CSV table of C-alpha atoms and ligand atoms in Angstrom, one decimal:
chain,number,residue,atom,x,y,z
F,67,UNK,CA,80.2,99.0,109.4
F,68,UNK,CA,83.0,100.6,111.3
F,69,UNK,CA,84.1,103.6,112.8
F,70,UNK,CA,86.4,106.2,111.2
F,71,UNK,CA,88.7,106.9,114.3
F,72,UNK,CA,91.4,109.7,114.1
F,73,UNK,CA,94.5,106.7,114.0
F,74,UNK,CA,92.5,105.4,110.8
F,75,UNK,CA,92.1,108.8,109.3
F,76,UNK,CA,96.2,108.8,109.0
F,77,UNK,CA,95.9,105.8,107.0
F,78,UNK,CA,92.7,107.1,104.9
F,79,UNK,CA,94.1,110.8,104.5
F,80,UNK,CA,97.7,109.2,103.0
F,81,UNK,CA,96.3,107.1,100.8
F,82,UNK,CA,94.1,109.8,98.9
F,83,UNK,CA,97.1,112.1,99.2
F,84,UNK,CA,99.0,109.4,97.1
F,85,UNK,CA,96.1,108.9,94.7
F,86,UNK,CA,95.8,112.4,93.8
F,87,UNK,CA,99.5,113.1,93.5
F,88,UNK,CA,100.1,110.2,90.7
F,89,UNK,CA,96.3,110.6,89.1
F,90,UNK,CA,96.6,114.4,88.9
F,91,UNK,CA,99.8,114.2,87.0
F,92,UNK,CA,98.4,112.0,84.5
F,93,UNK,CA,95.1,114.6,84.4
F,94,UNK,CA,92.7,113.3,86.2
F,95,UNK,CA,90.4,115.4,87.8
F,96,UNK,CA,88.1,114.4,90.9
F,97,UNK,CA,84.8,114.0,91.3
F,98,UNK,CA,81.8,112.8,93.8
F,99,UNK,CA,78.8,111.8,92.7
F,100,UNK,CA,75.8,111.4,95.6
F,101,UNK,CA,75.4,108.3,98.0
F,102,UNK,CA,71.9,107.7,96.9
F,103,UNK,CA,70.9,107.4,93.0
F,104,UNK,CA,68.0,105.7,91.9
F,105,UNK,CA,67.9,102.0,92.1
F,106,UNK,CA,67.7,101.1,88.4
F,107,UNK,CA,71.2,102.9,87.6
F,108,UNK,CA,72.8,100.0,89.2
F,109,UNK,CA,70.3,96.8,87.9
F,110,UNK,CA,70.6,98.0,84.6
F,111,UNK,CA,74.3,98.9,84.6
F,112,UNK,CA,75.5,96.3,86.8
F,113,UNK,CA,73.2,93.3,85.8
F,114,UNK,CA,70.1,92.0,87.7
F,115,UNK,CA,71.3,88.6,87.9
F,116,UNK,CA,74.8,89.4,89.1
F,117,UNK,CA,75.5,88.8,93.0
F,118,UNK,CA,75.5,92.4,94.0
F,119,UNK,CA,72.3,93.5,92.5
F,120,UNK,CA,70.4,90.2,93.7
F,121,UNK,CA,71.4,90.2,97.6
F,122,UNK,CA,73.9,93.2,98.6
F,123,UNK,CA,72.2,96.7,97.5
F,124,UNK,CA,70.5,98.2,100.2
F,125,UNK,CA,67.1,99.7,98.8
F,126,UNK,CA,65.0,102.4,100.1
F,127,UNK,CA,61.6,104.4,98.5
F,128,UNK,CA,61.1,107.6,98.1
F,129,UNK,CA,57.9,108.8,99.7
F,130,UNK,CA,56.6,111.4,97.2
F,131,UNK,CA,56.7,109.1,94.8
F,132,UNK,CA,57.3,105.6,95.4
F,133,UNK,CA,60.2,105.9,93.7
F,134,UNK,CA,63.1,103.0,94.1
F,135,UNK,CA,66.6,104.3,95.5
F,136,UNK,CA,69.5,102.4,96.4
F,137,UNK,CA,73.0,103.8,98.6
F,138,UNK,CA,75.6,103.2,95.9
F,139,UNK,CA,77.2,99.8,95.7
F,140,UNK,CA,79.9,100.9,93.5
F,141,UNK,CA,81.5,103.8,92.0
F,142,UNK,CA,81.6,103.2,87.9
F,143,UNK,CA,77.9,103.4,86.8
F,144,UNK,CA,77.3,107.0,88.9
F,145,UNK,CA,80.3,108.3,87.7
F,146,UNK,CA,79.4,107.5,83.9
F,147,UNK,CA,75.4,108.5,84.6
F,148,UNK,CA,77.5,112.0,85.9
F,149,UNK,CA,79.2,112.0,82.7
F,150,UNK,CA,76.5,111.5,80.4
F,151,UNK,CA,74.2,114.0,82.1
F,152,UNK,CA,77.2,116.8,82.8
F,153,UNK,CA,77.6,116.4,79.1
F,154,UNK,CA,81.2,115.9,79.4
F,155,UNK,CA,81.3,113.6,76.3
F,156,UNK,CA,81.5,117.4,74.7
F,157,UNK,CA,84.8,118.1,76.7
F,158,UNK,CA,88.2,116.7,74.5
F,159,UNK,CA,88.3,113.1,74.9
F,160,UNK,CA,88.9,111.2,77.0
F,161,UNK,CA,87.9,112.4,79.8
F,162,UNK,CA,89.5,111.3,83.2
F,163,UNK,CA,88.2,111.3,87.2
F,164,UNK,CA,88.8,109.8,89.8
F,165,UNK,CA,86.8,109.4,93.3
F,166,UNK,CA,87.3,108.7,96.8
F,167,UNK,CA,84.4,107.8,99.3
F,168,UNK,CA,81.9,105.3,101.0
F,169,UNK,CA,80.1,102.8,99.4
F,170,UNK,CA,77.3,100.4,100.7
F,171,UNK,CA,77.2,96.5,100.4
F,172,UNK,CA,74.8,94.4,102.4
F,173,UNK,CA,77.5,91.6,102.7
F,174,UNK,CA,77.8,88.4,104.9
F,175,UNK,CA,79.9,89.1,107.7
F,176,UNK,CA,83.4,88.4,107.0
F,177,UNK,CA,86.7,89.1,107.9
F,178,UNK,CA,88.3,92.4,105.3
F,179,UNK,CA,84.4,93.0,104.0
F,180,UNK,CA,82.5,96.0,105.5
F,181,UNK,CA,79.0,96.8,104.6
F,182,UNK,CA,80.0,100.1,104.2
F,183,UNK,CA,84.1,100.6,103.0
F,184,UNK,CA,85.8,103.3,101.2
F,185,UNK,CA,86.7,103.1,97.5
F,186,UNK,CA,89.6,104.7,95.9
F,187,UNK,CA,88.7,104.9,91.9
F,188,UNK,CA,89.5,106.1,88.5
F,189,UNK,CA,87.7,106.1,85.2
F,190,UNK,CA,89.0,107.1,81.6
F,191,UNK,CA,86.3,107.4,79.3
F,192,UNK,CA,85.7,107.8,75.6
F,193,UNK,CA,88.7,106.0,74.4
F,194,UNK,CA,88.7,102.6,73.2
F,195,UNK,CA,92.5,101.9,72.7
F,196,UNK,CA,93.9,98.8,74.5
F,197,UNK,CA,97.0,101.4,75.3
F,198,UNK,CA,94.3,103.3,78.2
F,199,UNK,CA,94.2,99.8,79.3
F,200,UNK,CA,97.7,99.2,80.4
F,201,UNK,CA,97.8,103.5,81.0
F,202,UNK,CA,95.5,102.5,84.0
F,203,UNK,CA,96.9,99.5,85.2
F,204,UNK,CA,100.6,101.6,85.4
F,205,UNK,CA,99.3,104.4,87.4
F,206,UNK,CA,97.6,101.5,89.6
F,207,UNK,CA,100.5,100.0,90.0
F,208,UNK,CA,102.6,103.5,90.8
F,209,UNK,CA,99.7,104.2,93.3
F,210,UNK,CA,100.6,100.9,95.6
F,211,UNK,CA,104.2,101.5,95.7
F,212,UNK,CA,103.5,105.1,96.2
F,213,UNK,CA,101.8,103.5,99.6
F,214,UNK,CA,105.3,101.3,99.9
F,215,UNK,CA,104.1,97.9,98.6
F,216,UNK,CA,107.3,96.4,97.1
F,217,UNK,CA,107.0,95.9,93.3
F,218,UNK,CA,107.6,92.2,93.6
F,219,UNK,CA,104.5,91.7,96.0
F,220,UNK,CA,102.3,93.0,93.9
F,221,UNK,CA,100.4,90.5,91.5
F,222,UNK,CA,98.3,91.7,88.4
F,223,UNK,CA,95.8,89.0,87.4
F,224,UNK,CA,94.0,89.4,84.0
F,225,UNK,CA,91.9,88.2,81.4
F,226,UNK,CA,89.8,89.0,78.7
F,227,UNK,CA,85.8,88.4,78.9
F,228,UNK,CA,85.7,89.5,75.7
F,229,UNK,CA,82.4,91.8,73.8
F,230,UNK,CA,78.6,90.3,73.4
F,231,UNK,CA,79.4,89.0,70.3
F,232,UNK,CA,82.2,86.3,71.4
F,233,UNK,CA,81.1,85.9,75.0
F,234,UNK,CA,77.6,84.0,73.9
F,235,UNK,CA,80.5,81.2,71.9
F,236,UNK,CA,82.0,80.9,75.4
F,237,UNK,CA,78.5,80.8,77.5
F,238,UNK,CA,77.9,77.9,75.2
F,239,UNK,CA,80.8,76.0,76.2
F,240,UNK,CA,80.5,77.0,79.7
F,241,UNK,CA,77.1,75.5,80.0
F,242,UNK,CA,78.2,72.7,78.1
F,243,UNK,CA,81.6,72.3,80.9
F,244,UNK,CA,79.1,72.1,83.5
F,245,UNK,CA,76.7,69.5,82.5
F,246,UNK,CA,79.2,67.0,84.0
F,247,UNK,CA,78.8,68.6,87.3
F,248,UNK,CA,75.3,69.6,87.5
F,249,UNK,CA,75.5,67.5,91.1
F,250,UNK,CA,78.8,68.8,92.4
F,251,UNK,CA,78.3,72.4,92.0
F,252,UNK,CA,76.3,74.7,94.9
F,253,UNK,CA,72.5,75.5,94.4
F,254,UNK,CA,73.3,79.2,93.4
F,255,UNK,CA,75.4,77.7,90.7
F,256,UNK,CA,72.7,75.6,89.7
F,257,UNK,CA,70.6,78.8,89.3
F,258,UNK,CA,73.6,80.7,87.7
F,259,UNK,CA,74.0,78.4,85.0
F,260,UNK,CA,70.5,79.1,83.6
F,261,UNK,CA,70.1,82.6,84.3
F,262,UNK,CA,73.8,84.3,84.0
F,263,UNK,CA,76.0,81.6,83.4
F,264,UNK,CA,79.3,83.6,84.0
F,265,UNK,CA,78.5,84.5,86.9
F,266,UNK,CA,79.7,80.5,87.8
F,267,UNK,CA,83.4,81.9,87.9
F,268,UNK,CA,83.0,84.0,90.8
F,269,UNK,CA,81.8,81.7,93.1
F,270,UNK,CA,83.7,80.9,95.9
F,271,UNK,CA,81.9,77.9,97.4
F,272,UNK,CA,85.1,75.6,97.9
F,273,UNK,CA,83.5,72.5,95.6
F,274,UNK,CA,82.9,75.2,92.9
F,275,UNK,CA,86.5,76.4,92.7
F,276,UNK,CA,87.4,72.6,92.4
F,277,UNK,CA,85.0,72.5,89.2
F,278,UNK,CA,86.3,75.7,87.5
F,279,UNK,CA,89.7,74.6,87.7
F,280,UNK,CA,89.1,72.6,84.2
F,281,UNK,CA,86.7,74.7,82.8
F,282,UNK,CA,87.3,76.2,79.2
F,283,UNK,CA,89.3,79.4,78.5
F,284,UNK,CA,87.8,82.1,77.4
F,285,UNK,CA,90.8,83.2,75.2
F,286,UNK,CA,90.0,80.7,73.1
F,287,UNK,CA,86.5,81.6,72.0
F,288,UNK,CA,87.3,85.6,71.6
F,289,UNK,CA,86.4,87.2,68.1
F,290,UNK,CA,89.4,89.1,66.1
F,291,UNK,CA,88.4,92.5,67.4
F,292,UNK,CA,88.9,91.3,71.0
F,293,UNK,CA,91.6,88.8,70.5
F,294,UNK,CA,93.8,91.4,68.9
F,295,UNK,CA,92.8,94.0,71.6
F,296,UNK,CA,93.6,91.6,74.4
F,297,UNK,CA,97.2,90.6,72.4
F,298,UNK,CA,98.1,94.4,72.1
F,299,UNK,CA,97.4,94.7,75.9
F,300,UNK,CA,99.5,91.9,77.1
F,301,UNK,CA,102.5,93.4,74.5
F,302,UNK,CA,102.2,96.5,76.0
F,303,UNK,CA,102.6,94.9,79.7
F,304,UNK,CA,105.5,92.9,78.3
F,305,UNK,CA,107.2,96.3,76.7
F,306,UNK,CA,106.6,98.1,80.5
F,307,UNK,CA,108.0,94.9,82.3
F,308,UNK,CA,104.9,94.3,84.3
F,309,UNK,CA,104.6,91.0,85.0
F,310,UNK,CA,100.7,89.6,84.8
F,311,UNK,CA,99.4,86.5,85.8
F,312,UNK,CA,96.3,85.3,83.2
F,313,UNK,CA,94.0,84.2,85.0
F,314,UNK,CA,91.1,82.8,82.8
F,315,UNK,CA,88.6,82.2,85.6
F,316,UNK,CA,88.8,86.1,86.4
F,317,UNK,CA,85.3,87.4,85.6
F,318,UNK,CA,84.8,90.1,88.4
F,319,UNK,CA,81.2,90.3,89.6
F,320,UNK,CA,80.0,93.0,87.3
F,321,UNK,CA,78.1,92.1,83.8
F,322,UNK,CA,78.9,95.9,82.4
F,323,UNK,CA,82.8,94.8,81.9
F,324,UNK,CA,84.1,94.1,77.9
F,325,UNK,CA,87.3,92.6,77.1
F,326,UNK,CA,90.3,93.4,79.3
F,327,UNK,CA,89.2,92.3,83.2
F,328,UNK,CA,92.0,92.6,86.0
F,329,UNK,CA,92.9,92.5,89.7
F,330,UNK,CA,95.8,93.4,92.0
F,331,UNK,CA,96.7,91.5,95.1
F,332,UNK,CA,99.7,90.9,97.3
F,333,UNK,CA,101.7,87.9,97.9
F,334,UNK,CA,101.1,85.0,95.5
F,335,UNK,CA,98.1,83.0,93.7
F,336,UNK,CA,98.2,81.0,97.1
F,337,UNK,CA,97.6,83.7,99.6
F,338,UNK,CA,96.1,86.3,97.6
F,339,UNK,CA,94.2,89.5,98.8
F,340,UNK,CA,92.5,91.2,96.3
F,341,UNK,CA,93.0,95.1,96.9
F,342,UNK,CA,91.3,96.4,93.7
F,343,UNK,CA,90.6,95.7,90.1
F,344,UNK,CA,88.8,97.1,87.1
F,345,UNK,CA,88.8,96.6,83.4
F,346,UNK,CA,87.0,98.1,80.3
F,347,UNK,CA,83.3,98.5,80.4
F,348,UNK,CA,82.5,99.8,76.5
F,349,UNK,CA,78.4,99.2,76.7
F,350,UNK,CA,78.1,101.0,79.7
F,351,UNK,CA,77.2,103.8,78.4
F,352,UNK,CA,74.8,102.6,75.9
F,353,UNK,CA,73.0,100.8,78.2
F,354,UNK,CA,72.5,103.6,80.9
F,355,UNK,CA,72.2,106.5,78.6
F,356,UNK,CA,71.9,105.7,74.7
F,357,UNK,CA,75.5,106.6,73.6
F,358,UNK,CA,78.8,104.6,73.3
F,359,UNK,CA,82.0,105.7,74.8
F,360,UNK,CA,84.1,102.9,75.7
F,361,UNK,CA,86.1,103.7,79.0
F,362,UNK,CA,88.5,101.8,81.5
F,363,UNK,CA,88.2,101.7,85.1
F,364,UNK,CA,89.8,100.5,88.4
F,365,UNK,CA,88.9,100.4,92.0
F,366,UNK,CA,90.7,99.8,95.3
F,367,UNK,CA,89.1,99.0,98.8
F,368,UNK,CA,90.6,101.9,101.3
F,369,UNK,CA,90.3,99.3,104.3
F,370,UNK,CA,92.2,96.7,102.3
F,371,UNK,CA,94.7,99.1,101.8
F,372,UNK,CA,95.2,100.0,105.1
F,373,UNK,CA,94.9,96.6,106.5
F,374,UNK,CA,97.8,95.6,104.1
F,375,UNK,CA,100.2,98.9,105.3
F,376,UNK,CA,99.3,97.9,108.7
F,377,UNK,CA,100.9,94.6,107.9
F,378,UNK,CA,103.6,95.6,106.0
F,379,UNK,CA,104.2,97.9,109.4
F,380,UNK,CA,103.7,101.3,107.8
F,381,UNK,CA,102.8,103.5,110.8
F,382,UNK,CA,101.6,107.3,111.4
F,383,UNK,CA,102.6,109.5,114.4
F,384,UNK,CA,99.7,111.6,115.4
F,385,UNK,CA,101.0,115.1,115.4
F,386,UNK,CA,100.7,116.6,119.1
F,387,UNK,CA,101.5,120.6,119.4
F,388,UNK,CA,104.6,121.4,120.9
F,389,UNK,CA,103.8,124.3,122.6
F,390,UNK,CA,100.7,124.1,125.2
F,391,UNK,CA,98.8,127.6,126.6
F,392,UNK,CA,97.6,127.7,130.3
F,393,UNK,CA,95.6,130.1,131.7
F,394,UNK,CA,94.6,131.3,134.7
F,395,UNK,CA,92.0,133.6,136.0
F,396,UNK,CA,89.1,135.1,133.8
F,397,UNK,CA,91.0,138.0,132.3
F,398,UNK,CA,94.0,135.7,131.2
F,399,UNK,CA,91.0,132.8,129.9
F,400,UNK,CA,89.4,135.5,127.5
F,401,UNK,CA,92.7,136.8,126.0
F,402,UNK,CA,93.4,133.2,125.7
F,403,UNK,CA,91.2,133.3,122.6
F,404,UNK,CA,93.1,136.4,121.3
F,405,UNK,CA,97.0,134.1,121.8
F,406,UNK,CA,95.5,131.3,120.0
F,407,UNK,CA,94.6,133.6,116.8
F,408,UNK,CA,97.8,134.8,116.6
F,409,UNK,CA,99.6,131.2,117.0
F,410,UNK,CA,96.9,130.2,114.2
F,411,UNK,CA,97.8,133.0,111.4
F,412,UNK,CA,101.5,132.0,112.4
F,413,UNK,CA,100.5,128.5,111.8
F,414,UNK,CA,102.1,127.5,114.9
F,415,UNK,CA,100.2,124.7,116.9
F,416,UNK,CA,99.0,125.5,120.0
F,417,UNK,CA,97.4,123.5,122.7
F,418,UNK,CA,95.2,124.4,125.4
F,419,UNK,CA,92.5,123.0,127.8
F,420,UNK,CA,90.3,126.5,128.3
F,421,UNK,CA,87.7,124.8,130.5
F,422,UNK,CA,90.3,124.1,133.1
F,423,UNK,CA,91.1,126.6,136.0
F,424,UNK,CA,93.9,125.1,137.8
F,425,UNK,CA,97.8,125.2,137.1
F,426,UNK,CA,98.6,121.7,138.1
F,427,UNK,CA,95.9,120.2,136.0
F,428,UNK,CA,96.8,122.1,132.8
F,429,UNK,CA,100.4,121.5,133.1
F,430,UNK,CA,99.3,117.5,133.2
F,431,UNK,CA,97.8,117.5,129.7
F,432,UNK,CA,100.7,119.6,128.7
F,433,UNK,CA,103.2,116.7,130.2
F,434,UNK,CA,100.7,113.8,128.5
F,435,UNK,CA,100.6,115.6,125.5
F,436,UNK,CA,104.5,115.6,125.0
F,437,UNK,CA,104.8,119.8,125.2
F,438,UNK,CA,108.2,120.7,124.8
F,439,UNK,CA,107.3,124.7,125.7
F,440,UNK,CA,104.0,125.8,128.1
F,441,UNK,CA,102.7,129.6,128.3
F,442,UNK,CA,101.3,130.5,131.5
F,443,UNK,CA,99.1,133.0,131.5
F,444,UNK,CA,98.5,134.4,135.3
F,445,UNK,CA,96.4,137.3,136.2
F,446,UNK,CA,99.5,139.8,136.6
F,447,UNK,CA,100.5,138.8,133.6
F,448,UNK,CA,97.4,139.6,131.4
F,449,UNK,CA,97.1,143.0,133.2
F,450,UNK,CA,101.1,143.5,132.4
F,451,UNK,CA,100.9,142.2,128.9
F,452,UNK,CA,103.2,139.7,129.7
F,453,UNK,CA,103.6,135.9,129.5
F,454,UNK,CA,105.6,133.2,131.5
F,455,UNK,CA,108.0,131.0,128.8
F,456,UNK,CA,108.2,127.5,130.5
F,457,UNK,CA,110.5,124.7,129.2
F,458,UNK,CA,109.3,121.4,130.1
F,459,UNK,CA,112.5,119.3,130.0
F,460,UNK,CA,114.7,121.9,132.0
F,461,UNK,CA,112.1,123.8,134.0
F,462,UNK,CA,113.3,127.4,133.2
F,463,UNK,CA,110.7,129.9,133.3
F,464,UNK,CA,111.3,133.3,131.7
F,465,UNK,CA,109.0,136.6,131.6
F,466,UNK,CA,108.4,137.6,128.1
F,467,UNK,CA,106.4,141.0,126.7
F,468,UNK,CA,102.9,139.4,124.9
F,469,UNK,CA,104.0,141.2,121.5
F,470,UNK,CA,107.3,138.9,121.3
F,471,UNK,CA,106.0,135.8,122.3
F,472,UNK,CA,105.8,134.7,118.8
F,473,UNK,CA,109.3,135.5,117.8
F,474,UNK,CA,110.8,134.1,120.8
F,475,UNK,CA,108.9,130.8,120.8
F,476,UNK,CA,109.6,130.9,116.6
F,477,UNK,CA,113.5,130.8,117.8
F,478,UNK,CA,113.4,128.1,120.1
F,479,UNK,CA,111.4,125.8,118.0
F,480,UNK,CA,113.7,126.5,114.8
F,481,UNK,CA,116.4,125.4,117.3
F,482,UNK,CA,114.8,122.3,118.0
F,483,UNK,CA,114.2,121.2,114.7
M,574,AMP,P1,84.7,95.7,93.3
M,574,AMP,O1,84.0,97.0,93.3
M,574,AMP,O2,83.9,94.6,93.8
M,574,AMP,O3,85.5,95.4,92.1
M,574,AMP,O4,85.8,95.9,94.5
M,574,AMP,C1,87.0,96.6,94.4
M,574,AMP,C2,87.8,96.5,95.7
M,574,AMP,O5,87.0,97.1,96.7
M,574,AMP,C3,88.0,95.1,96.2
M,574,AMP,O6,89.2,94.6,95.6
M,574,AMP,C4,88.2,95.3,97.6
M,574,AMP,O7,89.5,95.7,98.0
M,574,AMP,C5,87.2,96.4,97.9
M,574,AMP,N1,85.9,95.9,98.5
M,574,AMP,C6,84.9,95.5,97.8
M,574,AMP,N2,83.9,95.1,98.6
M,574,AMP,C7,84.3,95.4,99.9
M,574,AMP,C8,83.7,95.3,101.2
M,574,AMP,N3,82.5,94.9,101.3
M,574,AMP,N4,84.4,95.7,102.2
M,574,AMP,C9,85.7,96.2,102.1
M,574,AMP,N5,86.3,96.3,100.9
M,574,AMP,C10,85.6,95.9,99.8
């Protein structure tokens, strides 16, 4: 887990300003759903024997009544369990939202994974055309190069996993793949194979990438219904110009996903970072609340992102006031309060270090803070109503009445601008 720090929060603060100027113009609206839901949302939504639900939540009881909670591992199940429950299914359809916020993953420590890390989402729900598909995966796209990722660095992997009813044809063959390497493969493989055997793709165990490089493609075992929905998808790519990688071990670690599956990532196949993916999830709903509406979803890692502007050298300057107040005396330190109220309604920054007493150390921060103006405020000058108008880079000092001060500094600062 990790700090926030206020350098970070440039980063954090730009990339939900982007989000929310691309997903509010195609209608999405935002929404946050609590850190803590009960446990069972997840296992049944996400899948008991799927890699998240088995090692990563982080579980907790309720006292009163024994009751199983978990801090939210991911964003999609809550935000459907919201929609069922806020009966949004009754607003026109579909219905679109998007999130922003910390999630909790009890991960091995490594290098870009955080046990607690910031997701960016967005969910589309109660539409089952393979057009929202592609819908999301174009804002997606719009939303990195809104953060300035070049278009040609950014890699779309997909696939289709297909419904229920085709994936058990593919399960088959998958099983039958891996009888050959029942000895080469890693003990949670072993175990994978008889208790969720897609769950093999994911693996990242170096002799169990070697394995899946051979294994059967799941586009060949898909029924009509999701072979058709998975053809219409790639045309519509092809009609946008979006170039796509398929990428038939791409599974993503989540059993609640149906047909279309993707990722984004920078760079190449070689060298790829994975900064967010998604795909359809139709069952969801059934399976946490009794009623079908098939949605589409995606979901990028905040600290991924930022890692990646970092490297592609997008930086922040932290705004510093350009005007600093000093005070001295304990008249001119209580109407202090009074000049900083009326810089605030102005909406013109102000600094000030009110605990300080001494002209030579306020006029420091002033310097380190890069003031281009300071406003010394001396004993006379509270009794007079007046203020002293330094310039830091010439040192020229001028006497100006209190009830002009914001005019006066207003001209100068237009002039610097
Ligand atoms: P997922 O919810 O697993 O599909 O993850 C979506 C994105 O969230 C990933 O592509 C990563 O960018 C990010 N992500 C997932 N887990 C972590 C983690 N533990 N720390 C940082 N980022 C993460």
């Amino acid at each position: 887990m990790k700090d926030i720090l206020a350098a970070d929060w440039l980063y954090y603060d730009s990339i939900l300003h982007n989000a929310k100027k691309i997903f509010e113009f195609y209608n999405f609206q935002r929404i946050e759903t609590p850190f803590i839901e009960k446990a069972e949302l997840f296992t049944k939504g996400i899948g008991k024997k799927t890699g998240l639900i088995e090692k990563e939540m982080y579980l907790l009881r309720n006292k009163e009544n024994n009751e199983l909670l978990a801090l939210r591992p991911e964003g999609t199940a809550p935000v459907m369990r919201a929609y069922l429950e806020g009966g949004m299914f009754n607003l026109p359809q579909p219905v679109k939202l998007y999130y922003f916020g910390p999630f909790f993953r009890h991960e091995k420590p490594q290098a870009g994974r955080y046990r607690q890390f910031y997701q960016l989402g967005a969910e589309i729900i109660g539409e089952d055309d393979a057009i929202i598909d592609v819908e999301i995966i174009l804002i997606s796209r719009g939303f990195l190069e809104s953060l300035g990722f070049s278009k040609k660095n950014i890699y779309l992997l997909i696939n289709s996993i297909g419904c229920p009813n085709c994936r058990h044809l593919y399960i088959k063959e998958i099983k039958k793949y891996y009888k050959n390497y029942s000895k080469q493969i890693c003990s949670d493989c072993q175990r994978r194979l008889k208790e969720n055997p897609l769950r093999v793709l994911d693996c990242k165990n170096e002799k169990c990438c070697l394995v899946k490089q051979e294994v059967p493609f799941i586009l060949d075992y898909l029924c009509s219904d999701c072979r058709d929905h998975f053809k219409l998808v790639l045309e519509y790519l092809d009609y946008l110009n979006i170039p796509y990688i398929l990428d038939k071990t791409l599974v993503r670690g989540l059993d609640y996903y149906t047909k279309t599956v993707f990722e984004f990532c920078l760079d190449g196949e070689e060298n790829k970072t994975s900064l967010g993916g998604g795909g359809r999830y139709d069952n969801l709903a059934e399976v946490i609340g009794g009623l079908k509406k098939p949605a589409v979803g995606v979901a990028f890692g905040v600290e991924r992102l930022m890692q990646e502007m970092i490297q592609a050298g997008k930086k922040f300057k932290t705004s510093t006031p350009k005007l600093f107040l000093v005070q001295i005396g304990e008249p001119a330190k209580r109407m202090s309060f009074k000049i900083l109220e009326q810089f605030r309604k102005e909406n013109i920054p102000l600094g000030e270090n009110l605990g300080k007493e001494s002209l030579r150390s306020q006029l420091k921060t002033a310097d380190r803070l890069g003031a281009k103006y300071v406003l010394i405020l001396g004993q006379q000058e509270a009794l007079d109503s007046m203020i002293i108008l330094k310039d830091m880079a010439s040192g020229l000092q001028e006497l100006i009445p209190l009830e002009k001060i914001i005019f006066e500094v207003k001209k100068r600062l237009e002039k610097t601008m």
